């Protein structure tokens, strides 16, 4: 038993576990962080984590011990139940979700500091500060993420695995507007739109999750599907709350299944580009949806437009509503 406990405990340091559960601490000494105690109510931090010994102690409630002890106390579990919480698969997912949560917050803080980022949002027709905050839009200037995260104790190897750093240790996102992609409450990926000359669209490796902000629209009878997050953002800004985004014209299996759940009308609003690729994709999607019994309308924007450009070019909510009403099966 003793050996089992050791091998289970080792992969996850106490600090990582606490961070996955939204604990934040400030350095108190070389190997100690201090923050508010998760085990009792307090306003002044008295909960110390020793990262070298991998233990905690709270001067407020007098509790202390290792990770398993912490799980026992915080979740009122037995020793054996606490061990079961430390399954490596659960941990790997929680680790990357925790770091992506930190990165989202960090990039959000950066946004206000970079004039070029704000003027880019403005150029894309996005001005509403409340919406920008709600969508958690941030800016990756590049070159500062690694320092920020390693100072907080995130291991280099984790940042590499998640794809935030490349093999040389440089930030993956440089001069990009960042949208976090959430599934449920967890951030599963980030989308970065270059504001410079680099390739326009970039995601982290791994899943993009389902349709964007699906939880908000899944009960709607009418759902508008757009292909890009800027399309999504300007439609939200214009007052359309039944909009979602597929992050490209080819829906993954999860996204397609989501649209097919329950009776609804889907308004496919892909780009009307010169090479017709957006419209071909819209037509294929419409066929697949109709085959599943889902009413589908194809919204025809003016030539050369996507919903984002429609607004930049002077379109308004009333005109977009007319396009929805005119949409054909
Ligand atoms: Zn305490």
PDB file of C-alpha atoms and ligand atoms in Angstrom:
ATOM      1  CA  UNK A   1       0.000   0.000   0.000  1.00  0.00           C
ATOM      2  CA  UNK A   2       2.732   2.439   0.982  1.00  0.00           C
ATOM      3  CA  UNK A   3       4.444   2.072  -2.387  1.00  0.00           C
ATOM      4  CA  UNK A   4       1.201   2.539  -4.339  1.00  0.00           C
ATOM      5  CA  UNK A   5       0.532   5.768  -2.531  1.00  0.00           C
ATOM      6  CA  UNK A   6       3.998   7.051  -3.370  1.00  0.00           C
ATOM      7  CA  UNK A   7       3.716   6.358  -7.098  1.00  0.00           C
ATOM      8  CA  UNK A   8       0.256   7.880  -7.265  1.00  0.00           C
ATOM      9  CA  UNK A   9       1.242  10.965  -5.349  1.00  0.00           C
ATOM     10  CA  UNK A  10       4.387  11.789  -7.252  1.00  0.00           C
ATOM     11  CA  UNK A  11       2.979  12.757 -10.688  1.00  0.00           C
ATOM     12  CA  UNK A  12       0.929  15.624  -9.295  1.00  0.00           C
ATOM     13  CA  UNK A  13       2.526  18.192  -7.004  1.00  0.00           C
ATOM     14  CA  UNK A  14       0.245  19.757  -4.408  1.00  0.00           C
ATOM     15  CA  UNK A  15       0.693  23.195  -5.974  1.00  0.00           C
ATOM     16  CA  UNK A  16      -0.522  21.999  -9.395  1.00  0.00           C
ATOM     17  CA  UNK A  17      -3.579  20.460  -7.809  1.00  0.00           C
ATOM     18  CA  UNK A  18      -4.370  23.666  -5.927  1.00  0.00           C
ATOM     19  CA  UNK A  19      -3.984  25.712  -9.108  1.00  0.00           C
ATOM     20  CA  UNK A  20      -6.300  23.414 -10.987  1.00  0.00           C
ATOM     21  CA  UNK A  21      -8.799  24.345  -8.318  1.00  0.00           C
ATOM     22  CA  UNK A  22      -8.204  28.065  -8.800  1.00  0.00           C
ATOM     23  CA  UNK A  23      -5.971  28.665  -5.807  1.00  0.00           C
ATOM     24  CA  UNK A  24      -3.554  31.533  -6.244  1.00  0.00           C
ATOM     25  CA  UNK A  25      -0.550  32.206  -4.082  1.00  0.00           C
ATOM     26  CA  UNK A  26       2.225  34.748  -3.831  1.00  0.00           C
ATOM     27  CA  UNK A  27       5.862  33.862  -3.193  1.00  0.00           C
ATOM     28  CA  UNK A  28       6.605  33.982   0.539  1.00  0.00           C
ATOM     29  CA  UNK A  29      10.134  32.612   0.377  1.00  0.00           C
ATOM     30  CA  UNK A  30      12.290  30.605  -2.027  1.00  0.00           C
ATOM     31  CA  UNK A  31      10.205  27.464  -1.766  1.00  0.00           C
ATOM     32  CA  UNK A  32       6.980  28.789  -0.249  1.00  0.00           C
ATOM     33  CA  UNK A  33       3.828  30.408  -1.537  1.00  0.00           C
ATOM     34  CA  UNK A  34       1.115  31.954   0.592  1.00  0.00           C
ATOM     35  CA  UNK A  35      -2.540  32.547  -0.228  1.00  0.00           C
ATOM     36  CA  UNK A  36      -6.063  32.369   1.149  1.00  0.00           C
ATOM     37  CA  UNK A  37      -6.906  29.076   2.833  1.00  0.00           C
ATOM     38  CA  UNK A  38      -9.292  26.897   0.816  1.00  0.00           C
ATOM     39  CA  UNK A  39     -10.227  25.018   3.997  1.00  0.00           C
ATOM     40  CA  UNK A  40     -11.602  27.882   6.055  1.00  0.00           C
ATOM     41  CA  UNK A  41     -13.033  31.374   5.508  1.00  0.00           C
ATOM     42  CA  UNK A  42     -10.430  34.095   5.739  1.00  0.00           C
ATOM     43  CA  UNK A  43      -9.603  37.500   4.299  1.00  0.00           C
ATOM     44  CA  UNK A  44      -5.879  37.581   5.044  1.00  0.00           C
ATOM     45  CA  UNK A  45      -3.698  34.821   3.577  1.00  0.00           C
ATOM     46  CA  UNK A  46      -2.391  32.285   6.064  1.00  0.00           C
ATOM     47  CA  UNK A  47      -2.219  29.157   3.897  1.00  0.00           C
ATOM     48  CA  UNK A  48       1.382  28.225   3.069  1.00  0.00           C
ATOM     49  CA  UNK A  49       2.490  25.744   0.395  1.00  0.00           C
ATOM     50  CA  UNK A  50       6.016  24.419   0.569  1.00  0.00           C
ATOM     51  CA  UNK A  51       6.874  23.385  -2.993  1.00  0.00           C
ATOM     52  CA  UNK A  52      10.121  21.641  -2.015  1.00  0.00           C
ATOM     53  CA  UNK A  53       8.500  19.389   0.585  1.00  0.00           C
ATOM     54  CA  UNK A  54       5.191  19.310  -1.347  1.00  0.00           C
ATOM     55  CA  UNK A  55       3.111  20.036   1.763  1.00  0.00           C
ATOM     56  CA  UNK A  56       0.799  22.758   3.078  1.00  0.00           C
ATOM     57  CA  UNK A  57       0.163  24.364   6.424  1.00  0.00           C
ATOM     58  CA  UNK A  58      -2.500  26.873   7.441  1.00  0.00           C
ATOM     59  CA  UNK A  59      -1.791  29.170  10.386  1.00  0.00           C
ATOM     60  CA  UNK A  60      -5.488  30.061  10.529  1.00  0.00           C
ATOM     61  CA  UNK A  61      -7.137  26.674  10.964  1.00  0.00           C
ATOM     62  CA  UNK A  62      -4.067  24.688  11.908  1.00  0.00           C
ATOM     63  CA  UNK A  63      -4.511  22.062   9.179  1.00  0.00           C
ATOM     64  CA  UNK A  64      -1.537  20.724   7.291  1.00  0.00           C
ATOM     65  CA  UNK A  65      -0.201  17.785   5.319  1.00  0.00           C
ATOM     66  CA  UNK A  66       0.317  16.483   1.808  1.00  0.00           C
ATOM     67  CA  UNK A  67      -1.913  16.422  -1.253  1.00  0.00           C
ATOM     68  CA  UNK A  68      -3.928  13.406  -0.196  1.00  0.00           C
ATOM     69  CA  UNK A  69      -4.526  14.987   3.193  1.00  0.00           C
ATOM     70  CA  UNK A  70      -5.663  18.166   1.420  1.00  0.00           C
ATOM     71  CA  UNK A  71      -8.134  16.280  -0.781  1.00  0.00           C
ATOM     72  CA  UNK A  72      -9.476  14.439   2.267  1.00  0.00           C
ATOM     73  CA  UNK A  73     -10.080  17.706   4.112  1.00  0.00           C
ATOM     74  CA  UNK A  74     -11.351  19.822   1.240  1.00  0.00           C
ATOM     75  CA  UNK A  75     -13.701  17.248  -0.255  1.00  0.00           C
ATOM     76  CA  UNK A  76     -14.569  15.327   2.919  1.00  0.00           C
ATOM     77  CA  UNK A  77     -13.340  12.055   1.439  1.00  0.00           C
ATOM     78  CA  UNK A  78     -11.698   9.011   2.904  1.00  0.00           C
ATOM     79  CA  UNK A  79      -8.044   8.316   2.273  1.00  0.00           C
ATOM     80  CA  UNK A  80      -8.890   5.719  -0.403  1.00  0.00           C
ATOM     81  CA  UNK A  81     -11.448   7.978  -2.141  1.00  0.00           C
ATOM     82  CA  UNK A  82      -8.866  10.751  -2.206  1.00  0.00           C
ATOM     83  CA  UNK A  83      -6.387   8.447  -3.935  1.00  0.00           C
ATOM     84  CA  UNK A  84      -8.963   7.716  -6.658  1.00  0.00           C
ATOM     85  CA  UNK A  85      -9.140  11.450  -7.447  1.00  0.00           C
ATOM     86  CA  UNK A  86      -5.545  11.333  -8.552  1.00  0.00           C
ATOM     87  CA  UNK A  87      -6.059   9.216 -11.684  1.00  0.00           C
ATOM     88  CA  UNK A  88      -3.386  10.298 -14.228  1.00  0.00           C
ATOM     89  CA  UNK A  89      -5.876  10.861 -17.075  1.00  0.00           C
ATOM     90  CA  UNK A  90      -7.988  13.181 -14.955  1.00  0.00           C
ATOM     91  CA  UNK A  91      -4.800  14.963 -13.966  1.00  0.00           C
ATOM     92  CA  UNK A  92      -3.465  15.488 -17.521  1.00  0.00           C
ATOM     93  CA  UNK A  93      -6.725  17.106 -18.615  1.00  0.00           C
ATOM     94  CA  UNK A  94      -7.000  19.216 -15.505  1.00  0.00           C
ATOM     95  CA  UNK A  95      -3.369  20.341 -15.887  1.00  0.00           C
ATOM     96  CA  UNK A  96      -3.834  21.670 -19.380  1.00  0.00           C
ATOM     97  CA  UNK A  97      -7.194  23.251 -18.500  1.00  0.00           C
ATOM     98  CA  UNK A  98      -5.560  25.020 -15.555  1.00  0.00           C
ATOM     99  CA  UNK A  99      -2.692  26.410 -17.587  1.00  0.00           C
ATOM    100  CA  UNK A 100      -5.005  27.526 -20.414  1.00  0.00           C
ATOM    101  CA  UNK A 101      -7.136  29.331 -17.842  1.00  0.00           C
ATOM    102  CA  UNK A 102      -4.052  31.224 -16.665  1.00  0.00           C
ATOM    103  CA  UNK A 103      -3.016  32.033 -20.224  1.00  0.00           C
ATOM    104  CA  UNK A 104      -6.489  33.334 -21.061  1.00  0.00           C
ATOM    105  CA  UNK A 105      -6.352  35.697 -18.078  1.00  0.00           C
ATOM    106  CA  UNK A 106      -2.803  36.796 -18.935  1.00  0.00           C
ATOM    107  CA  UNK A 107      -3.635  37.608 -22.557  1.00  0.00           C
ATOM    108  CA  UNK A 108      -6.786  39.444 -21.474  1.00  0.00           C
ATOM    109  CA  UNK A 109      -4.666  41.659 -19.222  1.00  0.00           C
ATOM    110  CA  UNK A 110      -2.300  42.423 -22.105  1.00  0.00           C
ATOM    111  CA  UNK A 111      -5.011  43.649 -24.462  1.00  0.00           C
ATOM    112  CA  UNK A 112      -5.370  47.117 -22.957  1.00  0.00           C
ATOM    113  CA  UNK A 113      -1.600  47.688 -23.074  1.00  0.00           C
ATOM    114  CA  UNK A 114      -1.218  47.338 -26.835  1.00  0.00           C
ATOM    115  CA  UNK A 115      -2.639  50.057 -29.000  1.00  0.00           C
ATOM    116  CA  UNK A 116      -2.103  47.963 -32.160  1.00  0.00           C
ATOM    117  CA  UNK A 117      -4.300  45.194 -30.735  1.00  0.00           C
ATOM    118  CA  UNK A 118      -7.152  47.547 -29.850  1.00  0.00           C
ATOM    119  CA  UNK A 119      -6.993  49.276 -33.205  1.00  0.00           C
ATOM    120  CA  UNK A 120      -7.076  45.874 -34.926  1.00  0.00           C
ATOM    121  CA  UNK A 121     -10.296  44.979 -33.044  1.00  0.00           C
ATOM    122  CA  UNK A 122     -11.667  48.335 -34.056  1.00  0.00           C
ATOM    123  CA  UNK A 123     -10.748  47.693 -37.687  1.00  0.00           C
ATOM    124  CA  UNK A 124     -12.654  44.397 -37.494  1.00  0.00           C
ATOM    125  CA  UNK A 125     -15.715  46.283 -36.268  1.00  0.00           C
ATOM    126  CA  UNK A 126     -15.472  45.222 -32.647  1.00  0.00           C
ATOM    127  CA  UNK A 127     -15.853  48.106 -30.192  1.00  0.00           C
ATOM    128  CA  UNK A 128     -18.100  47.057 -27.328  1.00  0.00           C
ATOM    129  CA  UNK A 129     -15.825  46.733 -24.266  1.00  0.00           C
ATOM    130  CA  UNK A 130     -18.418  44.676 -22.380  1.00  0.00           C
ATOM    131  CA  UNK A 131     -18.625  42.122 -25.169  1.00  0.00           C
ATOM    132  CA  UNK A 132     -14.831  42.027 -25.580  1.00  0.00           C
ATOM    133  CA  UNK A 133     -14.647  41.203 -21.883  1.00  0.00           C
ATOM    134  CA  UNK A 134     -17.468  38.666 -22.045  1.00  0.00           C
ATOM    135  CA  UNK A 135     -15.789  36.822 -24.921  1.00  0.00           C
ATOM    136  CA  UNK A 136     -12.518  36.965 -22.948  1.00  0.00           C
ATOM    137  CA  UNK A 137     -10.689  38.360 -25.951  1.00  0.00           C
ATOM    138  CA  UNK A 138      -7.015  38.959 -25.280  1.00  0.00           C
ATOM    139  CA  UNK A 139      -3.772  39.804 -26.998  1.00  0.00           C
ATOM    140  CA  UNK A 140      -0.594  37.738 -27.263  1.00  0.00           C
ATOM    141  CA  UNK A 141       2.261  40.180 -27.808  1.00  0.00           C
ATOM    142  CA  UNK A 142       4.700  37.241 -27.858  1.00  0.00           C
ATOM    143  CA  UNK A 143       7.872  36.783 -25.856  1.00  0.00           C
ATOM    144  CA  UNK A 144       6.449  37.209 -22.356  1.00  0.00           C
ATOM    145  CA  UNK A 145       4.247  34.173 -21.729  1.00  0.00           C
ATOM    146  CA  UNK A 146       6.965  31.701 -20.838  1.00  0.00           C
ATOM    147  CA  UNK A 147       8.438  33.952 -18.157  1.00  0.00           C
ATOM    148  CA  UNK A 148       5.003  34.664 -16.721  1.00  0.00           C
ATOM    149  CA  UNK A 149       4.036  30.994 -16.452  1.00  0.00           C
ATOM    150  CA  UNK A 150       7.338  29.578 -15.260  1.00  0.00           C
ATOM    151  CA  UNK A 151       7.416  32.265 -12.540  1.00  0.00           C
ATOM    152  CA  UNK A 152       4.157  30.763 -11.350  1.00  0.00           C
ATOM    153  CA  UNK A 153       5.683  27.312 -11.212  1.00  0.00           C
ATOM    154  CA  UNK A 154       4.284  25.769 -14.409  1.00  0.00           C
ATOM    155  CA  UNK A 155       6.777  23.211 -15.727  1.00  0.00           C
ATOM    156  CA  UNK A 156       8.315  23.849 -19.146  1.00  0.00           C
ATOM    157  CA  UNK A 157       7.338  20.333 -20.285  1.00  0.00           C
ATOM    158  CA  UNK A 158       3.635  21.003 -19.632  1.00  0.00           C
ATOM    159  CA  UNK A 159       3.767  24.249 -21.623  1.00  0.00           C
ATOM    160  CA  UNK A 160       5.434  22.373 -24.481  1.00  0.00           C
ATOM    161  CA  UNK A 161       2.827  19.597 -24.387  1.00  0.00           C
ATOM    162  CA  UNK A 162      -0.059  22.022 -24.461  1.00  0.00           C
ATOM    163  CA  UNK A 163       1.628  23.744 -27.418  1.00  0.00           C
ATOM    164  CA  UNK A 164       2.022  27.179 -25.813  1.00  0.00           C
ATOM    165  CA  UNK A 165       5.788  26.985 -26.370  1.00  0.00           C
ATOM    166  CA  UNK A 166       7.598  25.549 -29.365  1.00  0.00           C
ATOM    167  CA  UNK A 167      10.518  23.106 -29.102  1.00  0.00           C
ATOM    168  CA  UNK A 168      12.962  26.024 -28.761  1.00  0.00           C
ATOM    169  CA  UNK A 169      10.928  27.384 -25.862  1.00  0.00           C
ATOM    170  CA  UNK A 170       9.515  30.419 -27.687  1.00  0.00           C
ATOM    171  CA  UNK A 171       5.880  31.497 -27.346  1.00  0.00           C
ATOM    172  CA  UNK A 172       3.617  29.901 -29.949  1.00  0.00           C
ATOM    173  CA  UNK A 173       1.443  33.008 -30.256  1.00  0.00           C
ATOM    174  CA  UNK A 174       3.077  36.234 -31.442  1.00  0.00           C
ATOM    175  CA  UNK A 175       1.123  39.402 -32.185  1.00  0.00           C
ATOM    176  CA  UNK A 176      -2.202  37.648 -32.247  1.00  0.00           C
ATOM    177  CA  UNK A 177      -5.666  38.487 -30.967  1.00  0.00           C
ATOM    178  CA  UNK A 178      -6.672  35.560 -28.754  1.00  0.00           C
ATOM    179  CA  UNK A 179     -10.091  33.993 -28.267  1.00  0.00           C
ATOM    180  CA  UNK A 180     -10.292  31.179 -25.696  1.00  0.00           C
ATOM    181  CA  UNK A 181     -12.377  28.180 -26.754  1.00  0.00           C
ATOM    182  CA  UNK A 182     -14.340  26.687 -23.889  1.00  0.00           C
ATOM    183  CA  UNK A 183     -16.118  23.392 -23.590  1.00  0.00           C
ATOM    184  CA  UNK A 184     -18.391  23.588 -20.579  1.00  0.00           C
ATOM    185  CA  UNK A 185     -16.371  25.661 -18.161  1.00  0.00           C
ATOM    186  CA  UNK A 186     -12.913  24.495 -19.280  1.00  0.00           C
ATOM    187  CA  UNK A 187     -10.724  26.230 -21.833  1.00  0.00           C
ATOM    188  CA  UNK A 188      -9.807  23.484 -24.345  1.00  0.00           C
ATOM    189  CA  UNK A 189      -7.949  25.539 -26.939  1.00  0.00           C
ATOM    190  CA  UNK A 190      -7.022  29.054 -28.025  1.00  0.00           C
ATOM    191  CA  UNK A 191      -7.555  30.716 -31.385  1.00  0.00           C
ATOM    192  CA  UNK A 192      -5.002  33.323 -32.375  1.00  0.00           C
ATOM    193  CA  UNK A 193      -5.647  35.787 -35.225  1.00  0.00           C
ATOM    194  CA  UNK A 194      -2.478  37.410 -36.503  1.00  0.00           C
ATOM    195  CA  UNK A 195      -2.576  41.193 -36.637  1.00  0.00           C
ATOM    196  CA  UNK A 196       0.642  41.227 -38.659  1.00  0.00           C
ATOM    197  CA  UNK A 197       1.959  39.386 -41.695  1.00  0.00           C
ATOM    198  CA  UNK A 198       2.094  35.902 -40.159  1.00  0.00           C
ATOM    199  CA  UNK A 199      -0.325  33.172 -41.245  1.00  0.00           C
ATOM    200  CA  UNK A 200      -3.761  34.463 -40.267  1.00  0.00           C
ATOM    201  CA  UNK A 201      -5.269  31.642 -38.215  1.00  0.00           C
ATOM    202  CA  UNK A 202      -3.645  29.575 -35.535  1.00  0.00           C
ATOM    203  CA  UNK A 203      -4.878  27.101 -32.918  1.00  0.00           C
ATOM    204  CA  UNK A 204      -3.072  25.022 -30.347  1.00  0.00           C
ATOM    205  CA  UNK A 205      -2.736  21.333 -31.230  1.00  0.00           C
ATOM    206  CA  UNK A 206      -5.555  19.082 -30.054  1.00  0.00           C
ATOM    207  CA  UNK A 207      -9.304  19.462 -29.953  1.00  0.00           C
ATOM    208  CA  UNK A 208     -11.112  22.693 -30.789  1.00  0.00           C
ATOM    209  CA  UNK A 209     -14.092  21.397 -28.864  1.00  0.00           C
ATOM    210  CA  UNK A 210     -17.636  21.704 -30.149  1.00  0.00           C
ATOM    211  CA  UNK A 211     -19.488  24.703 -31.572  1.00  0.00           C
ATOM    212  CA  UNK A 212     -18.473  27.971 -29.961  1.00  0.00           C
ATOM    213  CA  UNK A 213     -20.476  28.894 -26.845  1.00  0.00           C
ATOM    214  CA  UNK A 214     -22.962  26.155 -27.695  1.00  0.00           C
ATOM    215  CA  UNK A 215     -24.387  26.124 -24.162  1.00  0.00           C
ATOM    216  CA  UNK A 216     -25.799  29.602 -24.792  1.00  0.00           C
ATOM    217  CA  UNK A 217     -27.680  28.711 -27.981  1.00  0.00           C
ATOM    218  CA  UNK A 218     -28.505  25.025 -27.807  1.00  0.00           C
ATOM    219  CA  UNK A 219     -32.075  25.647 -26.651  1.00  0.00           C
ATOM    220  CA  UNK A 220     -32.797  28.138 -29.443  1.00  0.00           C
ATOM    221  CA  UNK A 221     -35.251  27.246 -32.195  1.00  0.00           C
ATOM    222  CA  UNK A 222     -33.176  29.223 -34.726  1.00  0.00           C
ATOM    223  CA  UNK A 223     -29.404  29.058 -34.743  1.00  0.00           C
ATOM    224  CA  UNK A 224     -27.039  31.045 -36.978  1.00  0.00           C
ATOM    225  CA  UNK A 225     -23.763  29.263 -37.796  1.00  0.00           C
ATOM    226  CA  UNK A 226     -20.796  31.333 -38.945  1.00  0.00           C
ATOM    227  CA  UNK A 227     -17.284  30.157 -39.777  1.00  0.00           C
ATOM    228  CA  UNK A 228     -15.097  32.703 -37.973  1.00  0.00           C
ATOM    229  CA  UNK A 229     -14.898  34.158 -34.485  1.00  0.00           C
ATOM    230  CA  UNK A 230     -14.910  37.737 -35.766  1.00  0.00           C
ATOM    231  CA  UNK A 231     -18.147  36.952 -37.619  1.00  0.00           C
ATOM    232  CA  UNK A 232     -19.460  35.587 -34.346  1.00  0.00           C
ATOM    233  CA  UNK A 233     -18.326  38.616 -32.352  1.00  0.00           C
ATOM    234  CA  UNK A 234     -19.841  41.273 -34.624  1.00  0.00           C
ATOM    235  CA  UNK A 235     -23.166  39.447 -34.807  1.00  0.00           C
ATOM    236  CA  UNK A 236     -23.227  39.221 -31.018  1.00  0.00           C
ATOM    237  CA  UNK A 237     -22.396  42.917 -30.882  1.00  0.00           C
ATOM    238  CA  UNK A 238     -25.259  43.636 -33.278  1.00  0.00           C
ATOM    239  CA  UNK A 239     -27.660  41.951 -30.862  1.00  0.00           C
ATOM    240  CA  UNK A 240     -27.944  38.437 -32.345  1.00  0.00           C
ATOM    241  CA  UNK A 241     -27.772  36.051 -29.409  1.00  0.00           C
ATOM    242  CA  UNK A 242     -28.608  32.887 -31.338  1.00  0.00           C
ATOM    243  CA  UNK A 243     -25.264  32.710 -33.129  1.00  0.00           C
ATOM    244  CA  UNK A 244     -22.524  30.091 -32.892  1.00  0.00           C
ATOM    245  CA  UNK A 245     -19.248  29.500 -34.712  1.00  0.00           C
ATOM    246  CA  UNK A 246     -17.818  26.345 -36.295  1.00  0.00           C
ATOM    247  CA  UNK A 247     -14.208  27.668 -36.535  1.00  0.00           C
ATOM    248  CA  UNK A 248     -13.909  26.854 -40.217  1.00  0.00           C
ATOM    249  CA  UNK A 249     -16.247  25.481 -42.864  1.00  0.00           C
ATOM    250  CA  UNK A 250     -15.711  21.804 -42.043  1.00  0.00           C
ATOM    251  CA  UNK A 251     -17.603  20.830 -38.923  1.00  0.00           C
ATOM    252  CA  UNK A 252     -16.132  18.128 -36.723  1.00  0.00           C
ATOM    253  CA  UNK A 253     -18.289  15.207 -35.558  1.00  0.00           C
ATOM    254  CA  UNK A 254     -19.140  16.869 -32.235  1.00  0.00           C
ATOM    255  CA  UNK A 255     -20.217  20.100 -33.912  1.00  0.00           C
ATOM    256  CA  UNK A 256     -22.381  18.327 -36.454  1.00  0.00           C
ATOM    257  CA  UNK A 257     -24.027  16.210 -33.760  1.00  0.00           C
ATOM    258  CA  UNK A 258     -24.761  19.332 -31.705  1.00  0.00           C
ATOM    259  CA  UNK A 259     -26.660  20.935 -34.596  1.00  0.00           C
ATOM    260  CA  UNK A 260     -28.657  17.731 -35.066  1.00  0.00           C
ATOM    261  CA  UNK A 261     -29.821  17.543 -31.435  1.00  0.00           C
ATOM    262  CA  UNK A 262     -33.420  18.583 -31.175  1.00  0.00           C
ATOM    263  CA  UNK A 263     -35.654  20.308 -33.733  1.00  0.00           C
ATOM    264  CA  UNK A 264     -34.369  23.661 -34.952  1.00  0.00           C
ATOM    265  CA  UNK A 265     -33.696  25.770 -38.015  1.00  0.00           C
ATOM    266  CA  UNK A 266     -30.036  26.298 -38.823  1.00  0.00           C
ATOM    267  CA  UNK A 267     -28.980  29.410 -40.752  1.00  0.00           C
ATOM    268  CA  UNK A 268     -25.663  28.623 -42.426  1.00  0.00           C
ATOM    269  CA  UNK A 269     -23.827  31.909 -42.961  1.00  0.00           C
ATOM    270  CA  UNK A 270     -20.443  31.086 -44.474  1.00  0.00           C
ATOM    271  CA  UNK A 271     -18.229  33.438 -46.455  1.00  0.00           C
ATOM    272  CA  UNK A 272     -19.206  34.350 -49.981  1.00  0.00           C
ATOM    273  CA  UNK A 273     -15.690  34.288 -51.416  1.00  0.00           C
ATOM    274  CA  UNK A 274     -14.587  34.447 -55.025  1.00  0.00           C
ATOM    275  CA  UNK A 275     -13.481  30.825 -55.221  1.00  0.00           C
ATOM    276  CA  UNK A 276     -16.893  29.704 -53.929  1.00  0.00           C
ATOM    277  CA  UNK A 277     -15.323  27.423 -51.280  1.00  0.00           C
ATOM    278  CA  UNK A 278     -17.454  28.879 -48.481  1.00  0.00           C
ATOM    279  CA  UNK A 279     -20.646  28.414 -50.457  1.00  0.00           C
ATOM    280  CA  UNK A 280     -19.756  24.881 -51.526  1.00  0.00           C
ATOM    281  CA  UNK A 281     -19.127  24.000 -47.885  1.00  0.00           C
ATOM    282  CA  UNK A 282     -22.429  25.635 -46.894  1.00  0.00           C
ATOM    283  CA  UNK A 283     -24.280  23.615 -49.518  1.00  0.00           C
ATOM    284  CA  UNK A 284     -22.713  20.343 -48.371  1.00  0.00           C
ATOM    285  CA  UNK A 285     -23.495  21.111 -44.742  1.00  0.00           C
ATOM    286  CA  UNK A 286     -27.077  21.994 -45.626  1.00  0.00           C
ATOM    287  CA  UNK A 287     -27.501  18.641 -47.411  1.00  0.00           C
ATOM    288  CA  UNK A 288     -26.115  16.717 -44.459  1.00  0.00           C
ATOM    289  CA  UNK A 289     -28.357  18.574 -42.010  1.00  0.00           C
ATOM    290  CA  UNK A 290     -31.475  18.114 -44.124  1.00  0.00           C
ATOM    291  CA  UNK A 291     -30.691  14.391 -44.331  1.00  0.00           C
ATOM    292  CA  UNK A 292     -30.850  14.367 -40.515  1.00  0.00           C
ATOM    293  CA  UNK A 293     -34.206  16.139 -40.548  1.00  0.00           C
ATOM    294  CA  UNK A 294     -32.882  19.571 -39.556  1.00  0.00           C
ATOM    295  CA  UNK A 295     -34.448  22.560 -41.332  1.00  0.00           C
ATOM    296  CA  UNK A 296     -31.657  24.535 -42.970  1.00  0.00           C
ATOM    297  CA  UNK A 297     -31.416  27.950 -44.635  1.00  0.00           C
ATOM    298  CA  UNK A 298     -28.435  29.302 -46.521  1.00  0.00           C
ATOM    299  CA  UNK A 299     -27.911  32.980 -45.863  1.00  0.00           C
ATOM    300  CA  UNK A 300     -26.604  34.743 -48.945  1.00  0.00           C
ATOM    301  CA  UNK A 301     -24.380  37.682 -48.151  1.00  0.00           C
ATOM    302  CA  UNK A 302     -23.271  40.067 -50.909  1.00  0.00           C
ATOM    303  CA  UNK A 303     -20.410  38.798 -53.062  1.00  0.00           C
ATOM    304  CA  UNK A 304     -17.032  38.995 -51.332  1.00  0.00           C
ATOM    305  CA  UNK A 305     -18.617  39.304 -47.875  1.00  0.00           C
ATOM    306  CA  UNK A 306     -18.552  37.420 -44.647  1.00  0.00           C
ATOM    307  CA  UNK A 307     -20.685  38.535 -41.687  1.00  0.00           C
ATOM    308  CA  UNK A 308     -17.726  40.438 -40.246  1.00  0.00           C
ATOM    309  CA  UNK A 309     -17.115  42.382 -43.445  1.00  0.00           C
ATOM    310  CA  UNK A 310     -20.855  42.915 -43.911  1.00  0.00           C
ATOM    311  CA  UNK A 311     -20.809  45.047 -40.752  1.00  0.00           C
ATOM    312  CA  UNK A 312     -17.509  46.759 -41.492  1.00  0.00           C
ATOM    313  CA  UNK A 313     -18.927  47.711 -44.897  1.00  0.00           C
ATOM    314  CA  UNK A 314     -21.792  49.509 -43.178  1.00  0.00           C
ATOM    315  CA  UNK A 315     -24.377  46.755 -42.792  1.00  0.00           C
ATOM    316  CA  UNK A 316     -26.622  46.837 -39.737  1.00  0.00           C
ATOM    317  CA  UNK A 317     -28.751  44.474 -37.679  1.00  0.00           C
ATOM    318  CA  UNK A 318     -31.897  45.347 -39.594  1.00  0.00           C
ATOM    319  CA  UNK A 319     -30.276  44.530 -42.944  1.00  0.00           C
ATOM    320  CA  UNK A 320     -28.811  41.299 -41.600  1.00  0.00           C
ATOM    321  CA  UNK A 321     -32.235  40.324 -40.275  1.00  0.00           C
ATOM    322  CA  UNK A 322     -33.620  40.848 -43.797  1.00  0.00           C
ATOM    323  CA  UNK A 323     -30.977  38.487 -45.158  1.00  0.00           C
ATOM    324  CA  UNK A 324     -31.998  35.860 -42.596  1.00  0.00           C
ATOM    325  CA  UNK A 325     -35.634  36.222 -43.607  1.00  0.00           C
ATOM    326  CA  UNK A 326     -34.722  35.938 -47.280  1.00  0.00           C
ATOM    327  CA  UNK A 327     -32.558  32.859 -46.725  1.00  0.00           C
ATOM    328  CA  UNK A 328     -33.485  29.870 -48.887  1.00  0.00           C
ATOM    329  CA  UNK A 329     -33.484  26.179 -47.950  1.00  0.00           C
TER     330      UNK A 329
HETATM  331 ZN1  LIG B   1      -7.058  27.345   7.039  1.00  0.00          ZN
END
